[in-house]
mmCIF file of C-alpha atoms and ligand atoms in Angstrom:
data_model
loop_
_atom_site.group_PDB
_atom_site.id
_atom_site.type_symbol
_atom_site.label_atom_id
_atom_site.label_comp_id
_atom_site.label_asym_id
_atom_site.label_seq_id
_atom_site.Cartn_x
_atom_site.Cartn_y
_atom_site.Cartn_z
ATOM 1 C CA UNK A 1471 0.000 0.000 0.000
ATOM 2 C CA UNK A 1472 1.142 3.392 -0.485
ATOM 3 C CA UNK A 1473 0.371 6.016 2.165
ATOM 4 C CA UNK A 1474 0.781 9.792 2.069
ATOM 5 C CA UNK A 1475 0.110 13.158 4.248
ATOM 6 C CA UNK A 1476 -1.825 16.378 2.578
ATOM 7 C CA UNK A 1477 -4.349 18.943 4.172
ATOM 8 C CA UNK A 1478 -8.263 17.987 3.448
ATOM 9 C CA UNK A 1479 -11.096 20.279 2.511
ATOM 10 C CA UNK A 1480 -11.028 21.832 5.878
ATOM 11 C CA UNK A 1481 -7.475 22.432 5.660
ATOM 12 C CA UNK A 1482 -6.845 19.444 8.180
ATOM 13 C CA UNK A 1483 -3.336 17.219 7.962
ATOM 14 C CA UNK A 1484 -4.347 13.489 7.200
ATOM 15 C CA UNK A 1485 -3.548 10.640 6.244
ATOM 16 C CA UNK A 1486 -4.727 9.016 2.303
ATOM 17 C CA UNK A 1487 -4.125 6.367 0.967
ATOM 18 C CA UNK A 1488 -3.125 6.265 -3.183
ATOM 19 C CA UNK A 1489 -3.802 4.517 -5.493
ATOM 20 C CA UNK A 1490 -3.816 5.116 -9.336
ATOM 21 C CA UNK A 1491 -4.338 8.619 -8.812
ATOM 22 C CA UNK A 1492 -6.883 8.896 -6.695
ATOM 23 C CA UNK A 1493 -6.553 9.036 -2.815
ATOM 24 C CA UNK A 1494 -8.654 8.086 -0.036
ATOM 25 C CA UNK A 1495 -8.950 10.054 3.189
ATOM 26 C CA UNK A 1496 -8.058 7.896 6.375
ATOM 27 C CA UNK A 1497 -9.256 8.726 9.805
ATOM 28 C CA UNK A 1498 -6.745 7.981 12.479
ATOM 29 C CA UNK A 1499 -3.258 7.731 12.532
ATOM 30 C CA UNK A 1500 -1.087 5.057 10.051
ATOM 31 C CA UNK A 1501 0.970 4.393 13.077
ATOM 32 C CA UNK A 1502 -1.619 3.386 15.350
ATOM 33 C CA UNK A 1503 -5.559 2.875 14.180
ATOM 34 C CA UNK A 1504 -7.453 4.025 11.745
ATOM 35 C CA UNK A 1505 -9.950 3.649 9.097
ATOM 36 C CA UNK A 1506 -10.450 4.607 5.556
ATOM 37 C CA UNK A 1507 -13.221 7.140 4.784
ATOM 38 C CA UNK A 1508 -15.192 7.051 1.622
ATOM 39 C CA UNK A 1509 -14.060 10.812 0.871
ATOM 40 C CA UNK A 1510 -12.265 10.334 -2.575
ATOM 41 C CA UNK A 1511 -10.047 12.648 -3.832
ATOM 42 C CA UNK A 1512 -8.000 12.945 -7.470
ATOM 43 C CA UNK A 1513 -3.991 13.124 -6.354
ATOM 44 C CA UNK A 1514 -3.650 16.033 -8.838
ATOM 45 C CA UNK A 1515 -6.235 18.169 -6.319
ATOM 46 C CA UNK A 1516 -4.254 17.809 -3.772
ATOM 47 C CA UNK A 1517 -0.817 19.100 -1.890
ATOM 48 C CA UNK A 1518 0.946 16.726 -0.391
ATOM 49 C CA UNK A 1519 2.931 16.941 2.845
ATOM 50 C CA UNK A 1520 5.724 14.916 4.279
ATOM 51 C CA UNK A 1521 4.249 11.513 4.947
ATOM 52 C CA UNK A 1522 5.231 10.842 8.661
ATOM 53 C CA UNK A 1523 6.742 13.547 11.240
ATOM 54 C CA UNK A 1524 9.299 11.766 12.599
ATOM 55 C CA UNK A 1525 11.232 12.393 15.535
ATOM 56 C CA UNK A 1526 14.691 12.494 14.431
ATOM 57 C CA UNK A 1527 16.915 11.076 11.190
ATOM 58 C CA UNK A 1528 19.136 8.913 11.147
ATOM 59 C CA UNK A 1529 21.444 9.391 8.718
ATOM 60 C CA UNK A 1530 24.358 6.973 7.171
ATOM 61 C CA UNK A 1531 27.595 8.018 6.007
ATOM 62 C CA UNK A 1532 30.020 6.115 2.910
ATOM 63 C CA UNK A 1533 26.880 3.101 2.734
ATOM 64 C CA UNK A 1534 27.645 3.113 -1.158
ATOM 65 C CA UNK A 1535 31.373 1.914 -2.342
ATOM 66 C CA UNK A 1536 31.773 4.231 -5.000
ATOM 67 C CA UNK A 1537 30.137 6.532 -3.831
ATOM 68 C CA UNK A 1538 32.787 6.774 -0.828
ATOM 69 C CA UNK A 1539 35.269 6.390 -3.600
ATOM 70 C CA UNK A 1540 33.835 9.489 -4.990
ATOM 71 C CA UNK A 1541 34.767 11.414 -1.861
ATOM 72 C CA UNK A 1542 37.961 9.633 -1.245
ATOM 73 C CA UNK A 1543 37.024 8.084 1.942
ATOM 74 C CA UNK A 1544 37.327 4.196 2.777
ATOM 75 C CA UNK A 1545 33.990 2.841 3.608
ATOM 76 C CA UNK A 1546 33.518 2.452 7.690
ATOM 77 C CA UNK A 1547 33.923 -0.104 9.716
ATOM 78 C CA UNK A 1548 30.445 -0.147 11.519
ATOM 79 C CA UNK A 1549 27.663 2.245 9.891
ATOM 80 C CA UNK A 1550 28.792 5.344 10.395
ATOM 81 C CA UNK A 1551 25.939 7.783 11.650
ATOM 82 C CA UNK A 1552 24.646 11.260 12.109
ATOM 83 C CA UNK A 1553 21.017 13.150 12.259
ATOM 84 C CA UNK A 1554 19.317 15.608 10.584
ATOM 85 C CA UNK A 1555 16.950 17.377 12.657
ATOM 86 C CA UNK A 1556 13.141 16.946 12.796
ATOM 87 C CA UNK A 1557 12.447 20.912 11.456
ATOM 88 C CA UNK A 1558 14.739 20.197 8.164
ATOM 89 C CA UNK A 1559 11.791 17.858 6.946
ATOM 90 C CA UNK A 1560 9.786 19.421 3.880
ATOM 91 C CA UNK A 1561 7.327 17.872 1.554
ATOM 92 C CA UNK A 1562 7.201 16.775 -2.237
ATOM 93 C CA UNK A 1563 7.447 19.822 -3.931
ATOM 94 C CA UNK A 1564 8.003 22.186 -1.526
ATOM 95 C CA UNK A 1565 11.249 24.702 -1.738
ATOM 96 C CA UNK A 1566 14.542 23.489 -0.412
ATOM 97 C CA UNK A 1567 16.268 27.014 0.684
ATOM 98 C CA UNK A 1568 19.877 27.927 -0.737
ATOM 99 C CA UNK A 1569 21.177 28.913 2.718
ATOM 100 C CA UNK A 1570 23.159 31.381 0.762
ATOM 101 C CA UNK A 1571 24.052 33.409 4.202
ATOM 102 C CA UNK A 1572 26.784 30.205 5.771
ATOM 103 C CA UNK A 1573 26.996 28.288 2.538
ATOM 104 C CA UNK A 1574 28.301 28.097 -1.540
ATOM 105 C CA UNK A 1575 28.071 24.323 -2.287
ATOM 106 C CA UNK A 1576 24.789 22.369 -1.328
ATOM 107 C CA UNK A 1577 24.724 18.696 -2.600
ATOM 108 C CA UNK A 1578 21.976 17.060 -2.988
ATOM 109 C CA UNK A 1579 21.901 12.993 -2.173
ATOM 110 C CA UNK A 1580 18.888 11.037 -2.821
ATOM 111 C CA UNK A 1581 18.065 7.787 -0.498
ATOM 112 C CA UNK A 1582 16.160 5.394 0.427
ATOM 113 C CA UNK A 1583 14.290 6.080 3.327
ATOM 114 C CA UNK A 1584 13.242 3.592 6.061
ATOM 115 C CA UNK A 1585 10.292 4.878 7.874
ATOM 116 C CA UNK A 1586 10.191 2.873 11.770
ATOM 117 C CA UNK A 1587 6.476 1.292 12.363
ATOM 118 C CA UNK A 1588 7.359 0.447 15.909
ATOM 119 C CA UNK A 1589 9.413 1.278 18.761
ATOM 120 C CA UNK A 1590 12.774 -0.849 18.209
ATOM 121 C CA UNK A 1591 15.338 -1.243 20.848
ATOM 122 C CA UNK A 1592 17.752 -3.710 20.503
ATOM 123 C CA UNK A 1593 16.625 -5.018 17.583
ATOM 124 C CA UNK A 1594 18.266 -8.249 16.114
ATOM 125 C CA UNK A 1595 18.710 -8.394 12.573
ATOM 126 C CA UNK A 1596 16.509 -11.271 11.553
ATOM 127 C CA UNK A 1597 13.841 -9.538 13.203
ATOM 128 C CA UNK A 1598 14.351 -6.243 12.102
ATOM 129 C CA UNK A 1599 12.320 -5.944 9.212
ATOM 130 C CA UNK A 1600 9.455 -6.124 11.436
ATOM 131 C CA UNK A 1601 9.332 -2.920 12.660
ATOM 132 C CA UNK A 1602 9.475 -1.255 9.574
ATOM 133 C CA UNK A 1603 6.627 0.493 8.584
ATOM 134 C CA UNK A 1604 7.658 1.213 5.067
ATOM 135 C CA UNK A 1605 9.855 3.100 2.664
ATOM 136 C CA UNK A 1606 10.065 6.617 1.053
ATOM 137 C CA UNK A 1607 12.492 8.629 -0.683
ATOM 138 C CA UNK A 1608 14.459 11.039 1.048
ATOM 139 C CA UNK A 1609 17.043 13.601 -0.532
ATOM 140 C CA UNK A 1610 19.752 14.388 2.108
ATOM 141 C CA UNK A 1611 20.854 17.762 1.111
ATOM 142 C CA UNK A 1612 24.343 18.666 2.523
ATOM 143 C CA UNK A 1613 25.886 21.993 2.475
ATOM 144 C CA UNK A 1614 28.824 20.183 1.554
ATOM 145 C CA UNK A 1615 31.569 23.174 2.345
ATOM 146 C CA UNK A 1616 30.250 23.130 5.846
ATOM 147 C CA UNK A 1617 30.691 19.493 6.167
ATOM 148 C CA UNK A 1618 34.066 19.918 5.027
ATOM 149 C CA UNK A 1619 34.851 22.549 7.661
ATOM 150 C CA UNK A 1620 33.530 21.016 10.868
ATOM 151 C CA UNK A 1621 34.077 18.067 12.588
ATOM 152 C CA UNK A 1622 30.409 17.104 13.221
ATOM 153 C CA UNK A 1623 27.905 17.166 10.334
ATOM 154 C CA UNK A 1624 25.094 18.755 12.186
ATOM 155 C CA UNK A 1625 25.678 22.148 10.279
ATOM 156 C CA UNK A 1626 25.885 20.679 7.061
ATOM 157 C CA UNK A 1627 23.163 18.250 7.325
ATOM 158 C CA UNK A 1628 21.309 20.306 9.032
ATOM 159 C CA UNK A 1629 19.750 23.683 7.497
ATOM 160 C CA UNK A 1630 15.764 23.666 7.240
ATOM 161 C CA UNK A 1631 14.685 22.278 4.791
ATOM 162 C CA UNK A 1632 17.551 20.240 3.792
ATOM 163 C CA UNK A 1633 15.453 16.693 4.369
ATOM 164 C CA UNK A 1634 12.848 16.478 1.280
ATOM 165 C CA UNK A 1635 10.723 13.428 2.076
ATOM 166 C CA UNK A 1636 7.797 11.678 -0.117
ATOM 167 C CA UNK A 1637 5.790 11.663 -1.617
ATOM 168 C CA UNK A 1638 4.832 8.310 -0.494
ATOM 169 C CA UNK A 1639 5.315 5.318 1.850
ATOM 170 C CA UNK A 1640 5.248 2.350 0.558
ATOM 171 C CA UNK A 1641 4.538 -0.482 2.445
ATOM 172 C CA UNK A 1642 4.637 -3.913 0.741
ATOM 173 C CA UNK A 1643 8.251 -3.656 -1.202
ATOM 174 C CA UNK A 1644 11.383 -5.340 -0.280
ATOM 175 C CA UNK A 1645 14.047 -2.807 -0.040
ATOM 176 C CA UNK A 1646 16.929 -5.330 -0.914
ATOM 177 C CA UNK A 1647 17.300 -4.224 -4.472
ATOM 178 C CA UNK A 1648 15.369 -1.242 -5.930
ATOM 179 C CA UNK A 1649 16.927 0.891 -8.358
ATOM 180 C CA UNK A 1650 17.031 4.422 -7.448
ATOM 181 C CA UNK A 1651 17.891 7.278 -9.389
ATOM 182 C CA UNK A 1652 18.462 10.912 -8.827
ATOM 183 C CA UNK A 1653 18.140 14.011 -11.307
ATOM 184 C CA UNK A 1654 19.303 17.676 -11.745
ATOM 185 C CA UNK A 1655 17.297 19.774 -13.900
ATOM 186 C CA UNK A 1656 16.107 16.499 -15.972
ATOM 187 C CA UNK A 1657 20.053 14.957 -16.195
ATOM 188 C CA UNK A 1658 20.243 11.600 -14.165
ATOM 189 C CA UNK A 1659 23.258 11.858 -11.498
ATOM 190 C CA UNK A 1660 22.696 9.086 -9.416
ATOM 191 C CA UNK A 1661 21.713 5.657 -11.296
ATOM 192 C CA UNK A 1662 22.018 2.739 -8.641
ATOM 193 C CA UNK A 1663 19.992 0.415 -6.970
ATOM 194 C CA UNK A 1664 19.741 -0.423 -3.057
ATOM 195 C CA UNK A 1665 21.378 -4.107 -3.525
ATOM 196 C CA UNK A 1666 24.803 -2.214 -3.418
ATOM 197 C CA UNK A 1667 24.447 -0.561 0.044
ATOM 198 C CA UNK A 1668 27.197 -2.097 1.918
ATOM 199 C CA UNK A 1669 25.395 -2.456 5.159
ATOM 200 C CA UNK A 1670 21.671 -3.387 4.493
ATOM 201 C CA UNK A 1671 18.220 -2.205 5.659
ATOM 202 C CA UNK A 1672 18.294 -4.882 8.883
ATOM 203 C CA UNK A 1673 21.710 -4.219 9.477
ATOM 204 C CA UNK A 1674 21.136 -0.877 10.019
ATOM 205 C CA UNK A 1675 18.067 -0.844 11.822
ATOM 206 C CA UNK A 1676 19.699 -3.638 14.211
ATOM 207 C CA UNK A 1677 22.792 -1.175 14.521
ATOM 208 C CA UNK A 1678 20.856 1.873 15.209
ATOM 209 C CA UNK A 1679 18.294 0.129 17.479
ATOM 210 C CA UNK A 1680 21.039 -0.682 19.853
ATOM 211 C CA UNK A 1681 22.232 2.934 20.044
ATOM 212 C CA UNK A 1682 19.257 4.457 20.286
ATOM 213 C CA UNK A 1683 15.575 3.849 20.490
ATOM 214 C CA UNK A 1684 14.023 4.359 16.911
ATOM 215 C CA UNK A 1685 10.078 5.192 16.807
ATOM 216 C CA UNK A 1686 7.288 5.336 15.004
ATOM 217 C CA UNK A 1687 7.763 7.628 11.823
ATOM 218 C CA UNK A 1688 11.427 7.789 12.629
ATOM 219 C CA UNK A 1689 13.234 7.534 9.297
ATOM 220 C CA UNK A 1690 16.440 6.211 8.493
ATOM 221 C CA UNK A 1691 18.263 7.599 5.605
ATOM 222 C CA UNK A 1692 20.066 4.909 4.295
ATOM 223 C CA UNK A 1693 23.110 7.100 2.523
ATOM 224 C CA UNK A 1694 23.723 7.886 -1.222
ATOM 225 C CA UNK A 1695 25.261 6.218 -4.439
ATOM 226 C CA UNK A 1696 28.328 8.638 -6.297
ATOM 227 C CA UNK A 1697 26.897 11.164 -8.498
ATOM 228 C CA UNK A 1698 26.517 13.694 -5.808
ATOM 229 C CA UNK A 1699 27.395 17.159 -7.339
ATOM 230 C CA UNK A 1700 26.249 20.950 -6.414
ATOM 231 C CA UNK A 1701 22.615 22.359 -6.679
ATOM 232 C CA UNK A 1702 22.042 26.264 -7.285
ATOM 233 C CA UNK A 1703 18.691 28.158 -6.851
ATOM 234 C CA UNK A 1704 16.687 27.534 -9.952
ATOM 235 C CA UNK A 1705 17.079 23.465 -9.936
ATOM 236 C CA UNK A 1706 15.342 20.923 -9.882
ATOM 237 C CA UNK A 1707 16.113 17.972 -8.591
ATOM 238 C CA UNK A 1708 13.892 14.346 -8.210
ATOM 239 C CA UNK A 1709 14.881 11.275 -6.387
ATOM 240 C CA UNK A 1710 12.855 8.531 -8.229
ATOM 241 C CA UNK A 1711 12.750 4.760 -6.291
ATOM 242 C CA UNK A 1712 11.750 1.998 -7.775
ATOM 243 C CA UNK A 1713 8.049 0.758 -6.602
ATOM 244 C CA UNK A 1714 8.292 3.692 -4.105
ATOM 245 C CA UNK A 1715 7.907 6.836 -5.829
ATOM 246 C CA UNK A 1716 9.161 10.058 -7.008
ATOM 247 C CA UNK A 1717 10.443 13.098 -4.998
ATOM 248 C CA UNK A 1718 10.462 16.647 -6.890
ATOM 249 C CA UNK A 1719 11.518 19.688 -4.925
ATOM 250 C CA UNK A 1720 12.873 22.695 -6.559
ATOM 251 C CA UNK A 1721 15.771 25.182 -4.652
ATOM 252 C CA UNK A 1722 14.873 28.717 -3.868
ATOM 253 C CA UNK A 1723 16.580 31.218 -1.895
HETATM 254 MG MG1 LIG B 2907 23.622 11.067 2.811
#
């Protein structure tokens, strides 16, 4: 099934559920109960918003070979982690904003994105695609000087607006090998698919589960294959996922 977020007719979030264009209004919460409605509406109508709020992202560094090739780094022993925080989220289609004021090179790096169903703590890998909920695409934009020039990533990674997520989760795909692809301005960058991430979905929610508790709408950004290059105000740039979806955001100042 593929779930997504958007404002109804009286301007209230929900949740809908899509399906060849046309998406029905749920009642309730995708984490927790609810019901479809019989209110019916044509996906063009509406706006969508990020599909879960989550609490925090987690973030992985070098998961692709070449693309930590690309950025001459050798890839990690154990999965090497950072978050973005929860205000950085933005929709399908909504602006990603040049932070023109601290930066001069943002990247953008489209993922798969895991989104948590349930509260996971010390998760063991053959269980851990249980408490997935389902997956999205996420672009992990990095304001890649910044990175460069401190230690942490939180700057970088960090900016509002630099998490695009959507449009959809979908919830009855295996993540082991999906292409992905991402685009600038119509040009495919990234062309890759999610069998070459070097540590996998479960490992990663297994890793991350024992670190910290992941919940419900939590979403892990699995990291990026090479192709990452600079974005400037004026692009546009899609992170398409096999079975999943496709994310479109433009950047603005
Ligand atoms: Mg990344």
């Amino acid at each position: 099934m593929k779930f997504l977020r958007f404002k109804n007719s009286q301007q209230k979030p929900v949740f809908g559920k899509y399906e060849n264009g046309s998406v029905l209004e749920i009642e309730g919460d995708i984490f927790g109960d609810w019901s479809a409605t019989n209110r019916e509406h044509d996906y063009a109508d509406i706006t969508p918003l990020a599909p879960c709020l989550p609490t925090k992202i987690i973030a992985v560094g070098l998961n692709y070979e070449d693309h930590a090739k690309e950025m001459k780094r050798t890839p990690p022993e154990d999965p090497m982690l950072f978050m973005k925080p929860s205000t950085a989220v933005i929709a399908h289609r909504e602006e990603i904003k040049y932070p023109a004021h601290m930066s001069g090179r943002v990247d953008y790096e489209g993922e798969l994105g895991v989104v948590i169903g349930r509260k996971a703590h010390m998760v063991e890998e053959k269980q851990a695609l249980q408490y997935v909920f389902g997956y999205t695409c996420i672009n992990d934009v990095t304001a890649r000087d910044l990175q460069a020039k401190d230690i942490q990533f939180t700057r970088g990674k960090g900016f509002d607006t630099f998490a695009p997520v959507g449009p959809f989760i979908e919830t009855e795909t295996d993540p082991a090998d999906l292409r992905i692809r991402t685009s600038l301005n119509g040009e495919v960058k990234q062309d890759s698919s999610t069998k070459n991430l070097i540590f996998s979905v479960p490992e990663l929610i297994s890793f991350i589960s024992k670190v910290m508790t992941l919940l419900p709408g939590d979403i892990i950004a699995t990291g990026t294959p090479s192709g990452v290059s600079p974005m400037k105000p004026g692009d546009a740039v899609e992170v398409e996922i096999e079975r999943i979806g496709k994310l479109e955001n433009r950047v603005g100042l």
